[in-house]
Coordinates of C-alpha atoms in Angstrom, one line a residue:
Chain F
M1 CA 0.0 0.0 0.0
A2 CA 1.0 3.7 -0.4
G3 CA 3.6 4.8 2.1
Q4 CA 5.5 1.6 2.3
S5 CA 9.2 1.4 1.4
V6 CA 9.8 1.3 -2.3
G7 CA 11.7 -1.6 -3.7
G8 CA 11.1 -3.9 -0.7
R9 CA 9.6 -7.1 -1.8
N10 CA 6.7 -8.8 -0.2
Y11 CA 7.0 -12.6 0.5
N12 CA 4.2 -14.9 1.2
F13 CA 5.3 -18.3 2.5
K14 CA 3.5 -21.4 3.3
C15 CA 5.0 -23.4 6.0
V16 CA 3.7 -26.8 7.2
L17 CA 4.1 -28.0 10.7
L18 CA 4.7 -31.8 11.0
G19 CA 5.3 -34.0 13.9
E20 CA 3.7 -36.7 16.1
G21 CA 0.8 -35.8 18.4
C22 CA 2.0 -34.5 21.7
V23 CA 5.5 -33.2 20.7
G24 CA 4.2 -29.7 21.2
K25 CA 3.7 -28.5 17.7
T26 CA 0.8 -26.3 18.6
S27 CA 2.3 -24.8 21.7
L28 CA 5.4 -23.9 19.6
V29 CA 3.5 -21.8 17.0
L30 CA 1.1 -20.4 19.6
R31 CA 4.2 -19.2 21.5
Y32 CA 5.7 -17.7 18.4
V33 CA 2.6 -16.0 17.1
E34 CA 1.1 -14.8 20.3
N35 CA 4.1 -15.2 22.7
K36 CA 1.9 -16.7 25.2
F37 CA 2.5 -20.1 26.8
N38 CA 1.2 -22.0 29.6
D39 CA 1.1 -25.6 30.5
K40 CA -2.6 -25.7 30.0
H41 CA -2.6 -24.2 26.5
I42 CA -4.8 -21.3 27.4
T43 CA -5.2 -19.1 24.5
T44 CA -7.8 -17.5 22.4
L45 CA -6.3 -18.2 19.0
Q46 CA -7.3 -20.8 16.5
A47 CA -4.3 -22.7 16.6
S48 CA -4.5 -24.8 13.4
F49 CA -3.8 -22.0 11.0
L50 CA -1.7 -19.0 11.9
N51 CA -0.2 -16.0 10.2
K52 CA 2.9 -14.2 11.3
K53 CA 4.4 -11.1 9.7
L54 CA 8.1 -10.3 9.8
N55 CA 10.2 -7.6 8.6
I56 CA 13.7 -8.8 7.7
G57 CA 16.0 -6.1 6.5
G58 CA 13.2 -4.3 4.7
K59 CA 11.8 -7.4 3.2
R60 CA 8.2 -8.0 4.4
V61 CA 7.5 -11.6 5.0
N62 CA 4.2 -13.2 5.7
I63 CA 4.3 -16.8 6.9
S64 CA 1.2 -18.9 6.9
I65 CA 1.7 -21.8 9.3
W66 CA -0.3 -24.9 8.5
D67 CA -0.7 -27.2 11.4
T68 CA -1.3 -30.9 10.7
A69 CA -2.9 -33.7 12.7
G70 CA 0.0 -35.8 14.0
Q71 CA -1.9 -38.9 14.9
E72 CA -0.6 -42.0 13.0
R73 CA -3.9 -42.6 11.4
F74 CA -3.8 -39.2 9.7
H75 CA -0.4 -39.8 8.3
A76 CA -1.7 -40.4 4.8
L77 CA -3.2 -36.9 4.6
G78 CA 0.3 -35.4 4.6
P79 CA 0.5 -34.6 0.9
I80 CA -2.6 -32.5 0.7
Y81 CA -1.2 -30.3 3.4
Y82 CA 2.4 -30.0 2.5
R83 CA 1.6 -29.4 -1.3
D84 CA 3.2 -26.1 -2.4
S85 CA 5.0 -25.5 0.9
N86 CA 8.1 -23.3 1.0
G87 CA 9.1 -24.6 4.4
A88 CA 8.4 -27.5 6.7
I89 CA 9.0 -27.5 10.5
L90 CA 9.4 -31.0 11.7
V91 CA 9.0 -31.2 15.4
Y92 CA 10.0 -34.0 17.8
D93 CA 10.2 -34.3 21.5
I94 CA 13.7 -34.7 22.8
T95 CA 12.5 -37.1 25.5
D96 CA 10.8 -39.4 22.9
E97 CA 13.0 -41.3 20.5
D98 CA 9.9 -42.5 18.4
S99 CA 9.0 -38.9 17.6
F100 CA 12.4 -38.3 16.2
Q101 CA 12.0 -41.4 14.1
K102 CA 8.8 -40.0 12.8
V103 CA 10.6 -36.8 11.8
K104 CA 13.0 -38.9 9.9
N105 CA 10.2 -40.5 8.0
W106 CA 8.7 -37.1 7.2
V107 CA 12.0 -35.9 6.0
K108 CA 12.3 -38.7 3.5
E109 CA 8.8 -38.2 2.3
L110 CA 9.2 -34.5 1.8
R111 CA 12.6 -34.7 0.0
R112 CA 11.0 -37.3 -2.3
M113 CA 7.8 -35.3 -3.0
L114 CA 9.0 -31.7 -2.9
G115 CA 12.8 -32.2 -3.7
Q116 CA 15.3 -29.5 -2.6
D117 CA 12.9 -26.5 -3.1
V118 CA 11.5 -26.9 0.4
C119 CA 13.3 -25.5 3.4
L120 CA 13.5 -28.1 6.2
C121 CA 13.8 -27.3 9.8
I122 CA 14.1 -30.0 12.4
V123 CA 13.1 -28.9 15.9
G124 CA 13.9 -30.7 19.1
N125 CA 11.3 -29.3 21.5
K126 CA 10.9 -29.5 25.2
V127 CA 14.5 -28.7 26.1
D128 CA 13.1 -27.7 29.6
L129 CA 13.0 -31.6 30.1
E130 CA 16.7 -31.9 29.4
K131 CA 17.2 -34.5 32.2
D132 CA 14.9 -36.9 30.3
R133 CA 16.4 -36.4 27.0
H134 CA 16.5 -39.5 24.8
V135 CA 17.6 -38.1 21.6
T136 CA 21.2 -36.8 21.7
V137 CA 22.2 -33.4 20.5
A138 CA 25.0 -34.9 18.4
E139 CA 22.7 -37.4 16.7
A140 CA 20.0 -34.9 16.0
E141 CA 22.4 -32.3 14.5
E142 CA 24.3 -34.8 12.5
Y143 CA 21.1 -36.2 11.0
A144 CA 19.8 -32.7 10.2
A145 CA 23.1 -31.8 8.5
S146 CA 23.1 -35.1 6.4
V147 CA 19.7 -34.2 4.9
G148 CA 20.4 -30.5 4.4
A149 CA 18.0 -29.4 7.2
R150 CA 18.6 -26.9 9.9
H151 CA 18.3 -28.0 13.5
F152 CA 17.0 -26.1 16.4
H153 CA 16.4 -26.8 20.1
T154 CA 13.3 -25.1 21.5
S155 CA 11.2 -24.9 24.5
A156 CA 7.7 -23.6 24.1
K157 CA 7.4 -23.5 27.9
L158 CA 10.5 -21.3 28.4
N159 CA 10.2 -19.5 25.1
R160 CA 13.5 -20.6 24.0
G161 CA 14.9 -20.9 20.5
I162 CA 11.5 -20.1 18.8
E163 CA 12.3 -16.6 17.5
E164 CA 15.6 -17.9 16.2
L165 CA 14.0 -20.8 14.6
F166 CA 11.4 -18.8 12.6
L167 CA 13.8 -16.1 11.7
D168 CA 16.4 -18.6 10.4
L169 CA 13.6 -20.4 8.4
S170 CA 12.4 -17.1 6.9
K171 CA 15.8 -16.2 5.8
N172 CA 16.3 -19.5 4.1
M173 CA 12.9 -19.3 2.4
I174 CA 13.8 -15.7 1.2
T175 CA 17.1 -17.0 -0.2
K176 CA 15.5 -19.9 -1.9
A177 CA 12.7 -17.7 -3.3
D178 CA 15.3 -15.1 -4.7
D179 CA 17.3 -17.9 -6.2
N180 CA 14.3 -19.3 -7.8
T181 CA 13.3 -16.0 -9.2
S182 CA 16.7 -15.3 -10.6
K183 CA 16.9 -18.8 -12.0
K184 CA 13.5 -18.3 -13.6
S185 CA 14.4 -15.1 -15.2
S186 CA 17.7 -16.5 -16.5
S187 CA 16.4 -19.7 -17.9
L188 CA 12.8 -18.6 -18.7
G189 CA 11.1 -20.5 -16.0
S190 CA 12.5 -24.0 -16.9
G191 CA 13.7 -24.5 -13.4
A192 CA 10.4 -23.7 -11.8
G193 CA 9.2 -27.2 -11.8
S194 CA 5.6 -28.1 -11.3
R195 CA 5.0 -26.3 -8.1
R196 CA 4.6 -22.6 -7.3
S197 CA 7.7 -21.8 -5.4
V198 CA 6.7 -18.4 -3.9
I199 CA 3.9 -15.9 -4.3
V200 CA 5.2 -12.5 -4.5
V201 CA 2.5 -9.9 -4.0
D202 CA 2.5 -6.1 -4.4
D203 CA -0.1 -5.2 -1.9
E204 CA -0.2 -6.0 1.7
Q205 CA -3.7 -6.9 2.7
P206 CA -4.8 -6.6 6.3
T207 CA -4.8 -9.9 8.3
Q208 CA -7.8 -11.0 10.0
K209 CA -7.0 -12.7 13.2
S210 CA -9.9 -14.1 14.9
G211 CA -10.3 -12.8 18.3
G212 CA -8.2 -9.8 17.5
C213 CA -9.8 -6.4 17.9
C214 CA -8.6 -4.9 14.7
Chain R
M1 CA -5.2 -13.2 3.1
V2 CA -8.4 -14.9 2.9
S3 CA -10.5 -14.9 5.9
Q4 CA -14.1 -14.8 6.5
S5 CA -14.2 -11.0 6.5
S6 CA -12.1 -10.4 3.6
T7 CA -13.8 -12.8 1.3
Q8 CA -17.1 -11.1 2.4
S9 CA -15.7 -7.8 1.5
T10 CA -15.4 -8.8 -2.0
L11 CA -19.2 -9.1 -2.1
N12 CA -20.2 -6.3 0.2
K13 CA -22.5 -3.4 -0.6
G14 CA -19.7 -0.9 -0.8
P15 CA -19.0 1.3 -3.7
G16 CA -18.5 -1.7 -5.9
A17 CA -22.1 -2.9 -5.7
K18 CA -23.3 -0.7 -8.4
I19 CA -20.5 -1.8 -10.8
K20 CA -21.3 -5.5 -10.0
E21 CA -24.9 -5.0 -10.8
Y22 CA -24.1 -3.2 -14.1
I23 CA -21.8 -6.0 -15.1
F24 CA -24.6 -8.4 -14.4
R25 CA -27.0 -6.4 -16.6
L26 CA -24.4 -6.3 -19.4
S27 CA -24.2 -10.1 -19.3
Q28 CA -27.9 -10.3 -20.0
D29 CA -27.6 -8.1 -23.1
R30 CA -27.1 -10.6 -26.0
S31 CA -26.5 -7.8 -28.4
L32 CA -23.1 -7.1 -26.7
I33 CA -20.1 -9.4 -27.2
F34 CA -19.8 -9.8 -23.4
G35 CA -23.4 -10.9 -23.0
S36 CA -23.5 -13.1 -26.1
T37 CA -20.2 -14.8 -25.2
I38 CA -21.4 -15.7 -21.9
D39 CA -24.7 -16.9 -23.2
N40 CA -23.0 -19.1 -25.7
F41 CA -20.6 -20.6 -23.2
V42 CA -23.3 -21.5 -20.7
R43 CA -25.4 -23.0 -23.5
C44 CA -22.6 -25.0 -25.0
T45 CA -21.6 -26.3 -21.6
L46 CA -25.1 -27.4 -20.8
E47 CA -25.4 -29.2 -24.1
G48 CA -21.9 -30.4 -24.2
Q49 CA -20.7 -34.0 -24.1
E50 CA -18.3 -33.6 -21.3
T51 CA -19.4 -35.7 -18.3
N52 CA -16.4 -35.1 -16.1
P53 CA -17.2 -32.3 -13.7
Q54 CA -13.5 -31.5 -13.1
I55 CA -13.0 -30.8 -16.7
V56 CA -16.2 -28.8 -17.0
M57 CA -15.1 -26.7 -13.9
R58 CA -11.7 -26.2 -15.4
N59 CA -13.3 -24.9 -18.6
V60 CA -15.5 -22.6 -16.4
R61 CA -12.5 -21.1 -14.6
Q62 CA -10.6 -20.6 -17.8
F63 CA -13.6 -19.0 -19.4
M64 CA -14.1 -16.6 -16.5
S65 CA -10.4 -15.6 -16.7
G66 CA -10.7 -14.9 -20.3
I67 CA -13.9 -13.0 -20.2
K68 CA -12.5 -11.0 -17.3
N69 CA -9.5 -9.9 -19.3
Y70 CA -11.8 -9.0 -22.2
L71 CA -13.9 -6.7 -19.9
I72 CA -10.9 -5.0 -18.4
K73 CA -9.1 -4.4 -21.7
H74 CA -12.1 -3.6 -24.0
G75 CA -14.7 -2.5 -21.5
E76 CA -18.3 -2.8 -22.5
G77 CA -21.3 -0.4 -22.5
E78 CA -20.6 2.4 -20.0
L79 CA -18.5 0.2 -17.7
Q80 CA -15.4 2.4 -17.8
D81 CA -17.3 5.6 -17.1
M82 CA -19.2 3.9 -14.3
I83 CA -15.9 2.8 -12.8
E84 CA -14.6 6.3 -13.0
R85 CA -17.7 7.7 -11.5
E86 CA -17.6 5.3 -8.6
R87 CA -13.9 6.0 -8.1
S88 CA -14.6 9.7 -7.5
K89 CA -16.9 8.8 -4.8
L90 CA -14.3 6.7 -2.9
G91 CA -13.1 7.9 0.5
S92 CA -9.4 8.4 0.9
S93 CA -8.8 5.0 2.4
E94 CA -11.0 3.0 0.1
I95 CA -10.3 1.2 -3.1
L96 CA -12.2 -0.5 -5.8
N97 CA -10.9 -4.0 -6.3
I98 CA -11.9 -4.3 -9.9
D99 CA -10.7 -7.9 -10.2
S100 CA -12.7 -9.2 -7.4
L101 CA -15.8 -7.2 -8.5
I102 CA -15.7 -8.7 -11.8
E103 CA -15.0 -12.1 -10.4
S104 CA -18.0 -12.1 -8.2
A105 CA -20.2 -10.7 -10.9
L106 CA -19.1 -13.5 -13.2
H107 CA -20.0 -16.0 -10.4
V108 CA -23.6 -14.7 -10.8
C109 CA -23.5 -14.7 -14.6
V110 CA -21.6 -17.9 -15.3
I111 CA -21.6 -20.2 -12.3
R112 CA -25.2 -19.7 -11.1
P113 CA -26.8 -21.0 -14.3
L114 CA -24.4 -23.9 -14.3
K115 CA -24.6 -24.9 -10.7
H116 CA -27.2 -27.6 -11.1
Y117 CA -25.5 -29.0 -14.1
I118 CA -22.2 -29.4 -12.4
Y119 CA -23.9 -31.0 -9.3
K120 CA -25.6 -33.4 -11.6
L121 CA -22.3 -34.4 -13.1
F122 CA -20.7 -34.8 -9.7
V123 CA -23.6 -37.0 -8.5
Q124 CA -23.3 -39.2 -11.6
Q125 CA -19.5 -39.5 -11.2
Y126 CA -19.6 -40.3 -7.6
N127 CA -22.4 -42.7 -8.0
R128 CA -20.3 -44.4 -10.7
N129 CA -17.2 -44.6 -8.7
G130 CA -19.1 -45.6 -5.5
N131 CA -18.0 -42.7 -3.4
L132 CA -21.4 -41.3 -2.6
E133 CA -22.5 -44.8 -1.3
L134 CA -19.2 -45.3 0.5
M135 CA -19.6 -41.9 2.2
S136 CA -23.2 -42.5 3.1
S137 CA -22.5 -46.0 4.6
N138 CA -19.5 -44.7 6.5
I139 CA -21.4 -41.8 7.9
K140 CA -24.2 -44.2 9.1
Y141 CA -21.6 -46.4 10.6
A142 CA -19.7 -43.6 12.4
R143 CA -23.0 -42.2 13.8
N144 CA -23.1 -45.1 16.2
K145 CA -19.6 -44.4 17.4
T146 CA -18.8 -42.3 20.4
A147 CA -16.9 -39.0 20.0
E148 CA -13.8 -40.8 21.3
E149 CA -14.1 -43.6 18.9
I150 CA -14.2 -41.0 16.1
G151 CA -10.9 -39.7 17.4
I152 CA -11.8 -36.8 19.6
K153 CA -9.6 -36.7 22.7
P154 CA -11.2 -37.2 26.0
G155 CA -11.6 -33.8 27.6
I156 CA -12.6 -32.1 24.4
K157 CA -16.4 -32.0 24.0
P158 CA -17.7 -32.1 20.6
P159 CA -20.3 -29.4 19.7
E160 CA -23.8 -30.3 20.6
G161 CA -27.2 -28.6 21.1
S162 CA -27.5 -25.1 19.7
D163 CA -23.9 -24.9 18.8
M164 CA -24.4 -28.0 16.5
E165 CA -27.5 -26.4 15.1
L166 CA -25.6 -23.3 14.2
I167 CA -22.8 -25.2 12.7
K168 CA -25.4 -27.3 10.6
H169 CA -27.0 -24.1 9.5
Y170 CA -23.8 -22.8 8.0
L171 CA -23.1 -26.2 6.4
D172 CA -26.6 -26.1 5.0
K173 CA -26.2 -22.7 3.6
M174 CA -22.9 -23.8 2.1
Q175 CA -24.7 -26.6 0.3
K176 CA -27.3 -24.4 -1.1
T177 CA -25.5 -21.4 -2.4
Y178 CA -24.1 -21.6 -6.0
S179 CA -21.1 -19.3 -5.2
P180 CA -17.8 -20.9 -4.4
V181 CA -16.9 -17.9 -2.3
K182 CA -20.1 -18.0 -0.4
K183 CA -19.6 -21.7 0.2
L184 CA -16.1 -21.0 1.5
E185 CA -17.5 -18.2 3.8
N186 CA -20.0 -20.6 5.2
L187 CA -17.4 -23.2 5.7
L188 CA -15.3 -20.8 7.6
A189 CA -18.3 -19.6 9.6
A190 CA -18.9 -23.3 10.6
T191 CA -15.2 -23.7 11.6
T192 CA -15.3 -20.6 13.6
T193 CA -18.3 -21.8 15.4
I194 CA -16.5 -25.0 16.1
Y195 CA -13.6 -23.1 17.6
Q196 CA -15.9 -21.0 19.7
C197 CA -17.8 -23.8 21.2
A198 CA -14.5 -25.7 21.8
K199 CA -13.4 -22.6 23.7
G200 CA -16.3 -22.5 25.8
K201 CA -16.6 -26.3 26.5
Q202 CA -13.2 -27.7 26.4
C203 CA -13.0 -28.4 30.1
L204 CA -10.2 -30.7 31.2
P205 CA -9.6 -30.3 34.8
N206 CA -7.8 -27.1 35.4
R207 CA -8.0 -26.3 31.7
G208 CA -9.3 -22.9 30.7
P209 CA -10.9 -22.1 27.4
G210 CA -8.6 -23.6 24.9
S211 CA -7.6 -23.4 21.4
L212 CA -7.6 -26.4 19.0
G213 CA -4.5 -27.3 17.1
A214 CA -4.9 -29.6 14.1
D215 CA -4.6 -32.7 16.2
D216 CA -7.7 -31.8 17.9
F217 CA -9.6 -29.9 15.2
L218 CA -9.6 -32.5 12.5
P219 CA -11.4 -35.1 14.6
V220 CA -14.0 -32.6 15.6
L221 CA -14.6 -31.6 12.0
I222 CA -15.1 -35.2 11.1
Y223 CA -17.5 -35.7 14.0
V224 CA -19.4 -32.6 12.7
I225 CA -19.7 -34.0 9.2
V226 CA -20.9 -37.2 10.6
H227 CA -23.6 -35.8 12.8
S228 CA -24.8 -33.3 10.1
G229 CA -25.1 -36.3 7.8
M230 CA -23.3 -34.4 5.0
V231 CA -23.2 -37.2 2.5
S232 CA -22.4 -34.7 -0.3
A233 CA -19.3 -33.3 1.6
E234 CA -16.9 -34.4 -1.1
I235 CA -18.9 -32.7 -3.8
E236 CA -18.9 -29.5 -1.9
A237 CA -15.1 -29.7 -1.4
D238 CA -14.5 -30.5 -5.0
Y239 CA -16.8 -27.8 -6.2
M240 CA -14.9 -25.2 -4.2
W241 CA -11.5 -26.5 -5.3
G242 CA -12.6 -26.4 -9.0
L243 CA -14.2 -23.0 -9.0
L244 CA -12.7 -20.8 -6.5
H245 CA -10.2 -18.3 -7.8
P246 CA -6.6 -19.7 -7.1
T247 CA -5.8 -16.7 -4.8
L248 CA -8.6 -17.8 -2.4
Q249 CA -7.1 -21.3 -2.2
N250 CA -3.9 -20.2 -0.4
G251 CA -4.6 -18.5 2.9
E252 CA -6.8 -19.4 5.7
G253 CA -9.6 -20.4 3.3
G254 CA -7.3 -22.9 1.6
Y255 CA -6.2 -24.3 5.0
Y256 CA -9.8 -25.0 6.1
L257 CA -10.8 -26.3 2.7
T258 CA -7.9 -28.7 2.9
T259 CA -8.9 -29.7 6.3
F260 CA -12.5 -30.3 5.1
S261 CA -11.2 -32.4 2.2
S262 CA -9.0 -34.4 4.5
A263 CA -12.0 -35.0 6.9
V264 CA -13.8 -36.4 3.8
L265 CA -10.9 -38.7 2.9
V266 CA -10.8 -40.0 6.6
L267 CA -14.5 -40.5 6.7
R268 CA -14.7 -42.3 3.4
N269 CA -12.4 -45.1 4.9
F270 CA -13.7 -44.8 8.4
R271 CA -15.2 -48.2 8.8
Q272 CA -12.4 -50.0 7.1
T273 CA -9.7 -48.2 9.3
Y274 CA -11.7 -48.5 12.4
E275 CA -12.3 -52.2 12.1
M276 CA -8.7 -52.8 11.0
N277 CA -7.5 -51.0 14.2
L278 CA -9.9 -53.1 16.4
Q279 CA -8.5 -56.3 14.8
Q280 CA -5.0 -55.2 15.4
Q281 CA -5.9 -54.3 19.0
H282 CA -7.6 -57.5 19.8
L283 CA -6.6 -60.3 17.5
L284 CA -3.5 -59.2 15.7
R285 CA -2.3 -56.8 18.3
L286 CA 0.8 -58.7 18.9
P287 CA 1.8 -60.2 15.7
S288 CA 5.0 -61.6 17.2
I289 CA 6.4 -65.0 17.3
S290 CA 5.5 -65.5 20.9
D291 CA 1.8 -65.3 20.0
M292 CA 2.1 -68.7 18.6
Q293 CA 1.5 -71.3 21.3
G294 CA 4.7 -72.9 21.9
F295 CA 6.6 -69.7 22.4
L296 CA 6.6 -67.5 25.5
K297 CA 8.1 -64.0 25.7
I298 CA 9.7 -63.4 29.1
A299 CA 11.0 -60.2 30.5
I300 CA 14.3 -60.5 32.2
P301 CA 15.2 -57.3 34.3
D302 CA 18.8 -56.3 34.2
E303 CA 19.4 -55.1 37.6
L304 CA 22.7 -53.5 36.8
K305 CA 21.4 -51.5 33.7
D306 CA 18.0 -50.9 35.2
S307 CA 16.5 -52.2 31.9
I308 CA 14.4 -55.0 30.6
T309 CA 15.6 -57.6 28.2
W310 CA 13.0 -59.6 26.4
K311 CA 13.6 -63.2 25.4
T312 CA 11.3 -65.4 23.4
L313 CA 11.6 -69.0 24.4
P314 CA 10.1 -72.2 23.2
V315 CA 7.6 -73.2 25.9
R316 CA 5.2 -75.9 25.1
P317 CA 1.7 -75.5 26.5
T318 CA 2.2 -78.6 28.7
M319 CA 5.3 -77.1 30.4
N320 CA 4.8 -75.9 33.9
T321 CA 6.6 -73.1 35.8
K322 CA 9.2 -75.5 37.2
D323 CA 10.1 -76.7 33.6
V324 CA 10.3 -73.1 32.3
R325 CA 12.5 -72.0 35.1
A326 CA 14.9 -74.9 34.7
M327 CA 15.0 -74.2 30.9
I328 CA 15.8 -70.5 31.5
A329 CA 18.4 -71.3 34.1
H330 CA 20.1 -73.7 31.7
K331 CA 20.0 -71.5 28.8
F332 CA 21.3 -68.4 30.5
K333 CA 23.7 -70.3 32.7
V334 CA 22.2 -69.0 36.0
T335 CA 24.4 -70.3 38.7
N336 CA 22.0 -69.9 41.6
P337 CA 18.6 -71.0 40.0
Q338 CA 17.0 -71.4 43.4
D339 CA 17.0 -67.6 43.9
Y340 CA 15.1 -67.0 40.7
G341 CA 11.4 -67.4 40.0
L342 CA 8.9 -66.9 37.2
F343 CA 6.3 -64.1 37.7
L344 CA 3.2 -63.0 36.0
L345 CA 2.9 -59.3 35.4
L346 CA -0.6 -57.8 35.3
N347 CA -1.1 -54.1 35.1
G348 CA 2.3 -53.5 36.5
T349 CA 2.1 -55.8 39.4
E350 CA 3.8 -59.2 39.7
N351 CA 2.6 -62.4 41.0
A352 CA 4.8 -65.3 41.6
L353 CA 3.7 -68.4 39.6
A354 CA 3.4 -71.7 41.5
D355 CA 5.5 -74.5 40.2
N356 CA 2.7 -76.7 39.0
V357 CA 0.8 -74.1 36.8
C358 CA 1.3 -73.9 33.0
P359 CA 2.3 -70.4 31.8
Q360 CA 0.9 -71.0 28.3
L361 CA -2.5 -71.7 29.7
I362 CA -2.4 -68.6 31.8
K363 CA -1.5 -66.6 28.8
S364 CA -4.3 -67.9 26.6
E365 CA -6.8 -67.3 29.5
H366 CA -5.8 -63.6 29.7
R367 CA -5.6 -63.3 26.0
T368 CA -9.2 -64.5 25.6
K369 CA -10.4 -61.9 28.1
G370 CA -8.5 -59.3 26.1
E371 CA -6.0 -58.6 28.9
D372 CA -2.4 -58.0 28.4
C373 CA -0.3 -60.2 30.6
Y374 CA 3.5 -60.7 30.6
F375 CA 6.0 -63.0 32.1
A376 CA 9.1 -62.1 34.0
Y377 CA 12.0 -64.1 35.2
K378 CA 13.9 -62.4 38.1
R379 CA 15.6 -62.8 41.4
I380 CA 12.9 -63.6 43.9
A381 CA 14.4 -61.1 46.5
A382 CA 14.7 -58.3 43.9
N383 CA 12.3 -55.5 44.4
I384 CA 11.5 -54.1 41.0
A385 CA 9.1 -51.5 40.0
W386 CA 7.6 -52.4 36.6
P387 CA 6.5 -49.8 34.2
K388 CA 2.7 -49.3 34.2
N389 CA 2.6 -49.6 30.5
L390 CA 4.8 -52.5 29.8
K391 CA 5.5 -52.0 26.1
R392 CA 6.0 -55.2 24.2
P393 CA 9.0 -55.0 22.0
S394 CA 8.4 -54.8 18.3
I395 CA 9.2 -57.7 16.0
G396 CA 12.5 -56.1 15.1
Q397 CA 13.6 -56.3 18.6
I398 CA 12.6 -59.8 19.0
F399 CA 14.7 -60.9 16.2
G400 CA 17.8 -59.6 17.6
S401 CA 18.1 -55.8 16.9
P402 CA 20.8 -54.1 18.8
R403 CA 18.6 -53.5 21.7
E404 CA 18.2 -57.1 22.6
T405 CA 21.3 -58.3 24.4

């Protein structure tokens, strides 16, 4: 809209949130979007779909965060959620080795279905329960590096690592989007593949957050 | 961002209403290129041979984009003047979104006359492939299941009473309207109501009004579709996917439409998955070698490492506790077998087995009652707190994965 910095680009990213039930996916985003956490999940937001706006060095970024149902029986629904995603946040619980295994399965699936275009971020949540850790830091970080993913440790409870995680992911998505744009302009779109890599919009539209006052 | 209010704003009575009305009037005038092209398209579609609703909808979307471009580039009648006039009336913070004005006008001119036809094709297609029947029988089946059996976590109360009526009301409106945008608005209104009543009702002990993440929301939506008996849910979802402008498929609207579609997918296979799970729980729950009579899986606590080692041993149904103890002592070279005993673990508590009973019989007795029972071989004097939920090792572990020592 008028009055906004000229030359700044607007980025609209879709980011899917994957992980077993109970690893704290929902708490993590709620903490990020609303910066509110409590053991009992008290909040007024609709936690399944959330928007967050960022300004990174003059670049305006809007991230739509798509939560997915983590129960095993809903696993097959994955593809219709992560379709066209720019980023994926894969959450496990550091006290639960199985949940880390699930993350590995998701990584394999995402790489197979979306290739290298999607930015992956593996997140070990619940570091406030460090004493019960069952997934070692070394193992998790080595694994992330081996699949070209970033790794973060977070605690939704203590609000630790969450800002960093989303900031890093956003920067990665921007880099990838810019790369794709320049690739596209240099090779007339041949590298674009079948999926929309990023939606660049000129106008900023007001976000409607339920429960918000304006 | 698509949200209920912003999709609504594309159809509101603001400065754009006159323009929209005018476009509609233009479409009725067959002496104009605009009106006659639309008329032709609608007639050709209705008389066409194409029976696949997806293809028909794709043609409709393409046609709307094309005719919109025509209108913007060439204008028609006094459209340009009218836009200028309305523009001069705008407040300083208002805009005319010409794209969405034309889009919603075209929904009236193009989609409305085709709605019944597209539905007819859908019904034919889903009758042919059996999806309608499948959905209908699964909804009937799921109706007799409790909220928990449908997948709603205990502590989250599904909508009921007047909340449910309100949700049904929106879903009903969604089905009646021809406009894909209005359908989406009504879907969003229904989901908002679901959230609101979850907020008021979700009452785990010490839990305030809560918000549902996808883990919780999807099962509630499935429940809602079941209890509103919306057999045509798949048609509704596909109609929206096919006809909504792509920009409306990205944001919040896209998310809830995706969730709606995934609820349909889950429901269509509800009975099959449900019964398979039951089978797995009761009959095939433990598809391990020890389920065969003749084998017995025994937990051996490692007192040094504070862990449990599982061993699967050949134990014939006729062998009694004494025989089993002797075998284990021999196999694992226990030097002081008199200090060890065989125990039955039931719900985390251990009971010593008398020498003359047969462990295989005890196992099958509990199995037929649907209870989990486990056997442990340990030092009689050792005090061991067993986990409440003794997880049986997976097949991989039984066949010598690194975890088995």
